[in-house]
Structure formats: structure tokens, C-alpha cells
Amino acid sequence: MSGELAIQAFYAAASSRGLPRLARAEGPYLWDQEGRRYVDAASGPVVTNIGHGNPHVVEAIARQAANCAFASRTAFVNEANEALGERLADLCGEGFDRAFFTSGGSEAIEAALKFARQIAWLRGEGKRWKVIARDPSYHGSTLGALSITGDEEADEVFGPMMVRMPKIPAPFTYRIPAGHSPESWQAAAAAALEETILREGAETCLAFVMEPVGGLATGALVAADSYYAAVREICSRHGLLLIYDEVMSGAGRTGRFLSAHHWPQGRPDLVVLAKGLGAGYTPLGAMMAPRSLVDLLAEGGGFLHGHTYVANPLTCAAGLAVLDEVERQGLTEKAAELGPYLDRKLRALLHDSPILGDVRGKGLLMAIELVMDKATKQPFPLEVEITRRVSRLAMQNGLIVYARRTSHGKYGEWVMISPPLNSSRAVIDEVSAALRRTLADCTDELIREGWLGGTAGSSSTARHRA
């Protein structure tokens, strides 16, 4: 078969012809039909938190499918939904008492936005509708989620179809604007939230949405502790709901079940989860909300929102089995333990590779930033397609990474390195070794093509293609 009918046909002409055909997967590894093994260094798009082929989850899915795969929420309460909601509320902690389940992160973000708007309406604050977010950022691919996403390329294409929401600068830690220290820029990034609220009119502002630990749009960005406290105080003072998008950072990946748990002084009002919640075994997302707000919603006539597969028993049973494994294997604690080890291995590469400019992240949500010149932090020209090169060469070295350019590369380019939470030090060593080979291969390729000087080092002199 040529692969012309595969999903990849929607992304590049005949692209599937250049991809290996999947045969099977187990733990942190996947095999193609030629028998070649790949280590899943990014858990797919930061999804397969518990690895592939977990027998407990597979058994739970089969058992629920045989019992009842689907039942409408309008006709039945189902045990799997109740059990998953209770377990998730326990793991998320006080104030996140109610779970609204969806089929993924984009849907969960949409649910949070509509929930926030309906709560404002019921409180008699009908003028509140503007949702402030960061630039760059990524919150999903549906039009509502895109409206709060900070991505110039998406705005250019889909902007006329949506209401563009206000954006504030992301609190970057690597490329800091001229005239700022890291500390002053973090303070300025937080202050930009209040400035935007006042400019837009506080009475019209509904919520502020942010990733507490960045995903692909900011390359695992972690702000200073003071930033989280500052945005919490600003939201409280002006009556905005603070929403944490933990689609990537939640479900134990950063060493706490919610990355919000790292910053109690920055506690959000709503949390959105997905990806690792279903761990690739089922499409699953969730919005976590406090009981008081959910009760207000129910008493006001109920949520004006829903989907066919909301809380279906098959998906909920799979999600519950995933959380069973997260707890049984102590995967949140394991992420906290392995995170510093992965960080050290990546920083060793930072020292040795002339094209590696920064390493950042928390727990097992890490990223590396690629640069043309380490001294100036100059990014590669767009035509180099640096992240695509690294992804291609990584596959040749038996390594799967995750990368996507944001805003035409305006803020730089990076690659996520986020292996499954039940990885071992040996797996991380394997990832590090393959990544070292990949960066070396990429550097050699760039030198041959004239993008880097032939003696590329930690402060290599970049030159244009002849």
C-alpha cells in the first residue's frame, strides 16, 4: 500500500510515503513493519504518559466494551463516569470537586470558556466576555480555542472566522526583551495582564487562560514563582476567573498531579486536563471546577453546552484504568524523581552541541531550543526548517520527538523531550544518546549546506547560504 489514504495526506503531498508503517508498541517503544525500534522520547504529542500496551488498561477497555460501550447522559448515570469523576477530584484536590468530561483538550477548553461565561451571566455580569491569554500560546484547534491561542499563522488563516481575544506577552526566560533582566521581565509580563484588563475595561473581562508549564507553543516554559502569585492576585482583584490549561502539564507529568500544585499561591479557579488523562488509550479531556460554581450553574438551568460522547462509559472506564496505573506505579512521584535526571542529561548536550541554546521545563515535561548562534541566541532562518530536520534525523536514529513551529518561528524553535512517566534511567540514557547523535548529524548537515561554519562550536559563526 502507498499510504495515500492515510491521515498524513491532509498535511503534505504524499507525505505518508516517507513515514514508516507502524507494527506494534510496548512501553516506551514502537516498532515499524521492518522491525526497526523507536524510543518514544516525547510520548507522542505528550500523550502516552503510562507507555504503550498497558495490560490493565487494555483489560478495562475490553471489560467495559463488553458490558456497555455507550449510554447517553440524558438517560442514565453510569458507574464509570462517577468513579472517574470521584478519583479525579481526589487527585486534583480541594476546590476541583466536579469534572466535566470531553473527548480531548480543545473540547475541554471550549467547555471552560462557556462555563466561565455562563457563570458570569448567572451572576448578573453579562458584560464579561473577553478572555485574555498569552502570546505565544496554544489552547486547541477549534475556533473558540483558537481565539485565545497566540499564533500569528493561525490568526492569518482563521482570524476572519473568529473573535480574536486580547493577548499579553508570555513570561519567557531565555529570549528576554532588551532593557530587562529576567526578574524585571517576569514582573512586566505579569503587569501586562492588569494593563490589558484596564485598557479593555475590567467589567468586560471574563478570564485569563495560561499554561502553568508551557507546551509546544512556548517550549516547556516555566515562569518565576512570583509570576503565578501576581496573576492570581490581579485576577482576584478584577473579578476574572483564572483558568489553567494543563492539557500537557497535568496528570502527573511535572511531578505533581496538577502542575498548579507547585504554586499554591497561584491557585486557579478552573483547570483543563486531557492528553495524559487518557494516555493515548482513549480520547479524553476534562474541565475541573469547584462545587459552588457547578451548583450555581445547575440551579440556573444547567450547562448550555455538551457533546454526544460526554462521560460515555467506555472512555471513562479507560481513563479510570489510566489513573489506577498512575497511582499504582507512583508515576507522579517518578516524574518528580526522573525530571532532574533528564534535565542533567539534556544540559550535558547543551554544553556540547553548537545548535542547542536552551533547556527548560519541569519534571518530565522538557524542551530544547535550537539556535543558529548560541552567543546571540539567533534562531535559524525559516527555510532551514530546523525542527523538521531534527525530527527527521531523530527518526533515523530511532528516536521520536515532538516539534511544531509557532508564529512562523517568531519566538524561536524548540523540540519537546517528554518520555513516558514510567520510563527508567536506562530509557532516558537511550534518549540522551540518540539525541546527541541527532544533534551532531544535524550540525554536520548544516555545515555541509553552508548554514554553519565548518568549525562550529559553542559560539559558532553563522553565515548565509552561498
C-alpha positions as semicolon CSV with decimal commas, in nm:
position;residue;x (nm);y (nm);z (nm)
1;M;0,000;0,000;0,000
2;S;0,122;0,350;-0,082
3;G;-0,020;0,524;0,223
4;E;-0,207;0,775;0,006
5;L;-0,529;0,715;0,200
6;A;-0,371;0,772;0,542
7;I;-0,439;1,081;0,754
8;Q;-0,097;1,224;0,658
9;A;-0,241;1,302;0,312
10;F;-0,408;1,606;0,471
11;Y;-0,075;1,752;0,582
12;A;0,170;1,715;0,293
13;A;0,153;1,578;-0,057
14;A;0,240;1,207;-0,048
15;S;0,394;1,264;0,297
16;S;0,290;0,922;0,425
17;R;0,524;0,759;0,174
18;G;0,818;0,884;0,374
19;L;0,693;0,758;0,710
20;P;0,744;0,407;0,847
21;R;0,439;0,187;0,882
22;L;0,357;0,108;1,245
23;A;0,355;-0,256;1,350
24;R;0,324;-0,255;1,731
25;A;0,412;-0,069;2,051
26;E;0,503;-0,162;2,407
27;G;0,619;0,052;2,699
28;P;0,826;0,345;2,569
29;Y;0,894;0,176;2,232
30;L;0,730;0,142;1,891
31;W;0,827;-0,089;1,604
32;D;0,769;-0,045;1,233
33;Q;0,692;-0,325;0,989
34;E;1,059;-0,354;0,902
35;G;1,133;-0,443;1,263
36;R;1,305;-0,113;1,344
37;R;1,255;0,004;1,703
38;Y;1,195;0,365;1,809
39;V;1,201;0,513;2,158
40;D;0,905;0,747;2,216
41;A;1,101;1,039;2,360
42;A;0,802;1,275;2,364
43;S;0,519;1,034;2,447
44;G;0,375;1,112;2,105
45;P;0,249;1,469;2,137
46;V;0,297;1,439;2,516
47;V;0,012;1,189;2,548
48;T;0,129;0,835;2,626
49;N;0,213;0,905;2,989
50;I;0,196;0,540;3,101
51;G;0,356;0,391;2,791
52;H;0,206;0,163;2,529
53;G;0,026;-0,168;2,571
54;N;-0,056;-0,148;2,943
55;P;-0,247;-0,474;3,012
56;H;-0,457;-0,331;3,297
57;V;-0,592;-0,055;3,075
58;V;-0,647;-0,288;2,779
59;E;-0,841;-0,528;3,002
60;A;-1,054;-0,247;3,149
61;I;-1,145;-0,124;2,800
62;A;-1,244;-0,474;2,686
63;R;-1,449;-0,536;3,001
64;Q;-1,641;-0,210;2,970
65;A;-1,695;-0,254;2,595
66;A;-1,847;-0,594;2,657
67;N;-2,071;-0,454;2,932
68;C;-2,183;-0,128;2,770
69;A;-1,979;0,095;2,541
70;F;-2,216;0,391;2,526
71;A;-2,509;0,536;2,719
72;S;-2,646;0,887;2,685
73;R;-2,605;1,123;2,981
74;T;-2,970;1,226;2,934
75;A;-3,091;0,872;3,005
76;F;-2,851;0,715;3,256
77;V;-2,597;0,778;3,525
78;N;-2,309;0,537;3,469
79;E;-2,071;0,393;3,725
80;A;-1,755;0,451;3,522
81;N;-1,832;0,822;3,494
82;E;-1,899;0,853;3,867
83;A;-1,584;0,662;3,961
84;L;-1,361;0,862;3,727
85;G;-1,505;1,192;3,850
86;E;-1,451;1,096;4,212
87;R;-1,095;0,976;4,152
88;L;-1,001;1,284;3,954
89;A;-1,146;1,518;4,217
90;D;-0,940;1,339;4,484
91;L;-0,621;1,375;4,280
92;C;-0,682;1,738;4,188
93;G;-0,767;1,835;4,546
94;E;-0,998;2,074;4,724
95;G;-1,172;2,325;4,503
96;F;-1,171;2,098;4,198
97;D;-1,473;1,896;4,305
98;R;-1,659;1,845;3,979
99;A;-1,541;1,702;3,647
100;F;-1,693;1,771;3,306
101;F;-1,555;1,513;3,061
102;T;-1,493;1,571;2,691
103;S;-1,320;1,396;2,402
104;G;-1,000;1,599;2,423
105;G;-0,821;1,919;2,510
106;S;-0,983;2,153;2,257
107;E;-1,329;2,048;2,372
108;A;-1,229;2,086;2,737
109;I;-1,103;2,440;2,674
110;E;-1,429;2,523;2,497
111;A;-1,618;2,386;2,798
112;A;-1,416;2,604;3,036
113;L;-1,478;2,918;2,830
114;K;-1,852;2,855;2,807
115;F;-1,868;2,762;3,175
116;A;-1,696;3,086;3,274
117;R;-1,925;3,291;3,052
118;Q;-2,241;3,126;3,185
119;I;-2,129;3,177;3,545
120;A;-2,077;3,548;3,475
121;W;-2,422;3,566;3,318
122;L;-2,584;3,399;3,619
123;R;-2,403;3,642;3,849
124;G;-2,552;3,937;3,664
125;E;-2,218;4,022;3,499
126;G;-2,332;3,981;3,142
127;K;-2,082;4,237;3,010
128;R;-1,793;4,000;3,088
129;W;-1,691;3,806;2,777
130;K;-1,327;3,882;2,692
131;V;-1,078;3,605;2,765
132;I;-0,717;3,718;2,792
133;A;-0,438;3,476;2,700
134;R;-0,066;3,486;2,626
135;D;0,130;3,534;2,306
136;P;0,256;3,288;2,206
137;S;0,029;3,015;2,336
138;Y;-0,173;2,718;2,218
139;H;-0,508;2,615;2,361
140;G;-0,664;2,400;2,091
141;S;-0,772;2,379;1,730
142;T;-1,144;2,457;1,747
143;L;-1,241;2,815;1,666
144;G;-1,317;2,908;2,026
145;A;-0,987;2,766;2,146
146;L;-0,803;2,931;1,855
147;S;-0,949;3,267;1,951
148;I;-0,746;3,258;2,273
149;T;-0,442;3,097;2,111
150;G;-0,145;3,322;2,041
151;D;-0,021;3,208;1,699
152;E;0,021;3,455;1,415
153;E;-0,003;3,189;1,145
154;A;-0,337;3,060;1,276
155;D;-0,465;3,418;1,305
156;E;-0,372;3,492;0,944
157;V;-0,569;3,194;0,814
158;F;-0,863;3,166;1,053
159;G;-0,881;3,515;1,205
160;P;-1,177;3,634;0,994
161;M;-1,383;3,341;1,126
162;M;-1,343;3,417;1,496
163;V;-1,339;3,689;1,760
164;R;-0,974;3,749;1,842
165;M;-0,923;3,779;2,216
166;P;-0,671;4,009;2,390
167;K;-0,316;3,877;2,429
168;I;-0,033;3,963;2,666
169;P;0,337;3,869;2,639
170;A;0,449;3,528;2,762
171;P;0,697;3,541;3,052
172;F;0,989;3,396;2,856
173;T;1,307;3,313;3,043
174;Y;1,551;3,265;2,751
175;R;1,486;3,543;2,499
176;I;1,424;3,844;2,722
177;P;1,341;4,182;2,564
178;A;1,617;4,440;2,559
179;G;1,642;4,651;2,871
180;H;1,509;4,378;3,100
181;S;1,664;4,141;3,347
182;P;1,495;3,803;3,395
183;E;1,334;3,935;3,714
184;S;1,209;4,260;3,562
185;W;1,068;4,082;3,257
186;Q;0,869;3,838;3,470
187;A;0,723;4,131;3,662
188;A;0,648;4,317;3,339
189;A;0,478;4,011;3,185
190;A;0,251;3,985;3,488
191;A;0,184;4,360;3,493
192;A;0,078;4,338;3,128
193;L;-0,225;4,139;3,245
194;E;-0,351;4,425;3,461
195;E;-0,271;4,683;3,195
196;T;-0,476;4,486;2,944
197;I;-0,768;4,444;3,184
198;L;-0,778;4,818;3,246
199;R;-0,743;4,903;2,878
200;E;-1,019;4,661;2,775
201;G;-1,241;4,756;3,069
202;A;-1,244;4,529;3,374
203;E;-1,621;4,495;3,357
204;T;-1,584;4,327;3,014
205;C;-1,305;4,082;3,107
206;L;-1,412;3,729;3,191
207;A;-1,100;3,518;3,242
208;F;-0,726;3,475;3,197
209;V;-0,607;3,145;3,046
210;M;-0,248;3,022;3,070
211;E;-0,038;2,707;3,069
212;P;0,137;2,692;3,408
213;V;0,413;2,492;3,240
214;G;0,427;2,563;2,872
215;G;0,356;2,315;2,598
216;L;0,473;2,327;2,240
217;A;0,391;2,697;2,189
218;T;0,649;2,810;2,445
219;G;0,870;2,502;2,477
220;A;0,805;2,394;2,837
221;L;0,828;2,749;2,969
222;V;0,834;2,776;3,349
223;A;0,793;3,126;3,492
224;A;0,932;3,259;3,820
225;D;0,729;3,169;4,130
226;S;0,633;3,535;4,171
227;Y;0,458;3,535;3,833
228;Y;0,193;3,283;3,941
229;A;0,115;3,473;4,259
230;A;0,096;3,801;4,068
231;V;-0,152;3,684;3,804
232;R;-0,367;3,521;4,074
233;E;-0,385;3,847;4,270
234;I;-0,465;4,051;3,958
235;C;-0,745;3,814;3,851
236;S;-0,895;3,815;4,201
237;R;-0,883;4,192;4,229
238;H;-1,059;4,248;3,897
239;G;-1,304;3,958;3,918
240;L;-1,160;3,739;3,640
241;L;-1,157;3,362;3,660
242;L;-0,805;3,217;3,635
243;I;-0,800;2,911;3,409
244;Y;-0,501;2,678;3,390
245;D;-0,461;2,484;3,066
246;E;-0,296;2,164;3,190
247;V;-0,364;1,960;2,879
248;M;0,009;1,877;2,864
249;S;0,131;1,959;3,214
250;G;-0,139;1,776;3,411
251;A;-0,193;1,413;3,512
252;G;0,141;1,388;3,694
253;R;0,382;1,491;3,420
254;T;0,559;1,772;3,609
255;G;0,599;1,579;3,935
256;R;0,267;1,685;4,087
257;F;-0,069;1,560;3,965
258;L;-0,154;1,917;3,865
259;S;0,132;2,149;3,789
260;A;-0,087;2,403;3,972
261;H;0,013;2,218;4,290
262;H;0,367;2,357;4,251
263;W;0,232;2,710;4,302
264;P;-0,041;2,716;4,570
265;Q;-0,012;3,096;4,577
266;G;-0,125;3,098;4,213
267;R;-0,420;2,864;4,253
268;P;-0,656;2,868;3,951
269;D;-1,036;2,869;3,955
270;L;-1,073;2,616;3,672
271;V;-0,833;2,351;3,537
272;V;-0,841;2,182;3,199
273;L;-0,686;1,836;3,152
274;A;-0,650;1,599;2,855
275;K;-0,366;1,409;2,683
276;G;-0,212;1,215;2,975
277;L;-0,555;1,175;3,133
278;G;-0,645;0,917;2,868
279;A;-0,275;0,844;2,799
280;G;-0,345;0,762;2,434
281;Y;-0,579;0,475;2,516
282;T;-0,893;0,685;2,462
283;P;-0,980;1,041;2,355
284;L;-1,042;1,211;2,690
285;G;-1,037;1,561;2,835
286;A;-1,183;1,720;3,145
287;M;-1,267;2,056;3,297
288;M;-1,233;2,062;3,676
289;A;-1,448;2,317;3,860
290;P;-1,543;2,398;4,221
291;R;-1,870;2,260;4,354
292;S;-2,001;2,609;4,437
293;L;-1,987;2,722;4,074
294;V;-2,128;2,396;3,940
295;D;-2,418;2,421;4,185
296;L;-2,484;2,778;4,071
297;L;-2,487;2,656;3,711
298;A;-2,724;2,367;3,785
299;E;-2,961;2,588;3,983
300;G;-2,959;2,840;3,697
301;G;-3,097;2,589;3,447
302;G;-2,796;2,373;3,370
303;F;-2,493;2,396;3,145
304;L;-2,575;2,525;2,795
305;H;-2,311;2,301;2,644
306;G;-2,245;1,936;2,571
307;H;-2,126;1,669;2,328
308;T;-2,251;1,328;2,224
309;Y;-1,963;1,149;2,396
310;V;-1,967;1,348;2,721
311;A;-1,899;1,100;3,003
312;N;-1,956;0,787;2,790
313;P;-1,881;0,474;2,997
314;L;-1,616;0,325;2,765
315;T;-1,399;0,635;2,773
316;C;-1,447;0,686;3,145
317;A;-1,351;0,324;3,219
318;A;-1,033;0,366;3,017
319;G;-0,950;0,693;3,195
320;L;-1,009;0,535;3,534
321;A;-0,776;0,248;3,446
322;V;-0,509;0,500;3,341
323;L;-0,538;0,677;3,678
324;D;-0,518;0,338;3,850
325;E;-0,180;0,289;3,683
326;V;-0,063;0,641;3,765
327;E;-0,128;0,569;4,132
328;R;-0,024;0,200;4,137
329;Q;0,311;0,272;3,973
330;G;0,364;0,601;4,157
331;L;0,413;0,780;3,827
332;T;0,367;1,133;3,959
333;E;0,644;1,068;4,209
334;K;0,852;0,902;3,939
335;A;0,824;1,211;3,720
336;A;0,949;1,420;4,012
337;E;1,241;1,179;4,059
338;L;1,338;1,136;3,692
339;G;1,286;1,500;3,593
340;P;1,615;1,627;3,739
341;Y;1,799;1,332;3,581
342;L;1,657;1,414;3,237
343;D;1,742;1,780;3,294
344;R;2,106;1,692;3,370
345;K;2,135;1,473;3,060
346;L;1,992;1,747;2,838
347;R;2,219;2,011;2,992
348;A;2,520;1,795;2,910
349;L;2,410;1,817;2,547
350;L;2,364;2,192;2,589
351;H;2,732;2,219;2,674
352;D;2,844;2,007;2,378
353;S;2,614;2,099;2,088
354;P;2,667;2,423;1,894
355;I;2,300;2,440;1,791
356;L;2,142;2,380;2,132
357;G;2,068;2,711;2,302
358;D;1,845;2,634;2,599
359;V;1,698;2,354;2,810
360;R;1,387;2,417;3,018
361;G;1,087;2,252;3,174
362;K;0,967;2,076;3,486
363;G;0,950;1,708;3,575
364;L;0,922;1,506;3,254
365;L;0,788;1,798;3,051
366;M;1,109;1,931;2,897
367;A;1,215;2,109;2,579
368;I;1,536;2,205;2,399
369;E;1,563;2,527;2,197
370;L;1,762;2,526;1,873
371;V;1,968;2,828;1,767
372;M;2,200;2,928;1,488
373;D;2,429;3,120;1,722
374;K;2,447;3,044;2,093
375;A;2,614;3,373;2,183
376;T;2,344;3,590;2,026
377;K;2,054;3,337;2,058
378;Q;1,991;3,395;1,687
379;P;1,731;3,148;1,554
380;F;1,772;2,968;1,224
381;P;1,614;3,120;0,912
382;L;1,274;2,972;0,839
383;E;1,394;2,800;0,522
384;V;1,630;2,583;0,728
385;E;1,322;2,418;0,886
386;I;1,535;2,328;1,185
387;T;1,275;2,145;1,391
388;R;1,165;1,939;1,093
389;R;1,528;1,848;1,026
390;V;1,583;1,741;1,384
391;S;1,263;1,535;1,383
392;R;1,365;1,361;1,060
393;L;1,718;1,287;1,177
394;A;1,589;1,172;1,515
395;M;1,371;0,912;1,343
396;Q;1,676;0,790;1,155
397;N;1,843;0,747;1,494
398;G;1,547;0,555;1,636
399;L;1,410;0,849;1,833
400;I;1,063;1,007;1,817
401;V;1,046;1,374;1,924
402;Y;0,770;1,635;1,906
403;A;0,808;1,972;1,738
404;R;0,596;2,233;1,563
405;R;0,684;2,590;1,466
406;T;0,471;2,860;1,633
407;S;0,401;3,203;1,480
408;H;0,635;3,142;1,185
409;G;0,922;3,091;1,429
410;K;0,897;3,449;1,558
411;Y;0,984;3,345;1,915
412;G;1,231;3,070;1,830
413;E;1,201;2,697;1,765
414;W;1,215;2,408;2,008
415;V;1,165;2,035;2,043
416;M;0,977;1,863;2,328
417;I;1,160;1,587;2,514
418;S;0,896;1,427;2,737
419;P;0,920;1,047;2,767
420;P;0,653;0,836;2,941
421;L;0,631;0,878;3,318
422;N;0,717;0,511;3,377
423;S;1,047;0,543;3,192
424;S;1,368;0,437;3,364
425;R;1,709;0,599;3,382
426;A;1,816;0,350;3,116
427;V;1,544;0,479;2,883
428;I;1,649;0,838;2,948
429;D;2,012;0,740;2,879
430;E;1,897;0,591;2,549
431;V;1,705;0,909;2,465
432;S;2,006;1,123;2,550
433;A;2,245;0,915;2,341
434;A;2,015;0,917;2,037
435;L;1,955;1,290;2,077
436;R;2,330;1,352;2,093
437;R;2,375;1,165;1,763
438;T;2,084;1,356;1,612
439;L;2,220;1,698;1,707
440;A;2,563;1,602;1,573
441;D;2,411;1,476;1,247
442;C;2,209;1,795;1,216
443;T;2,515;2,012;1,276
444;D;2,712;1,822;1,010
445;E;2,424;1,860;0,764
446;L;2,400;2,234;0,830
447;I;2,775;2,275;0,781
448;R;2,761;2,085;0,450
449;E;2,479;2,309;0,330
450;G;2,660;2,625;0,436
451;W;2,435;2,735;0,719
452;L;2,706;2,695;0,984
453;G;3,080;2,750;0,979
454;G;3,293;2,439;0,940
455;T;3,440;2,480;1,287
456;A;3,106;2,520;1,458
457;G;3,146;2,539;1,834
458;S;2,966;2,684;2,135
459;S;2,986;3,030;1,975
460;S;2,993;2,928;1,608
461;T;2,985;3,199;1,346
462;A;2,670;3,168;1,137
463;R;2,684;3,255;0,771
464;H;2,428;3,269;0,495
465;R;2,397;3,002;0,232
466;A;2,633;3,077;-0,057
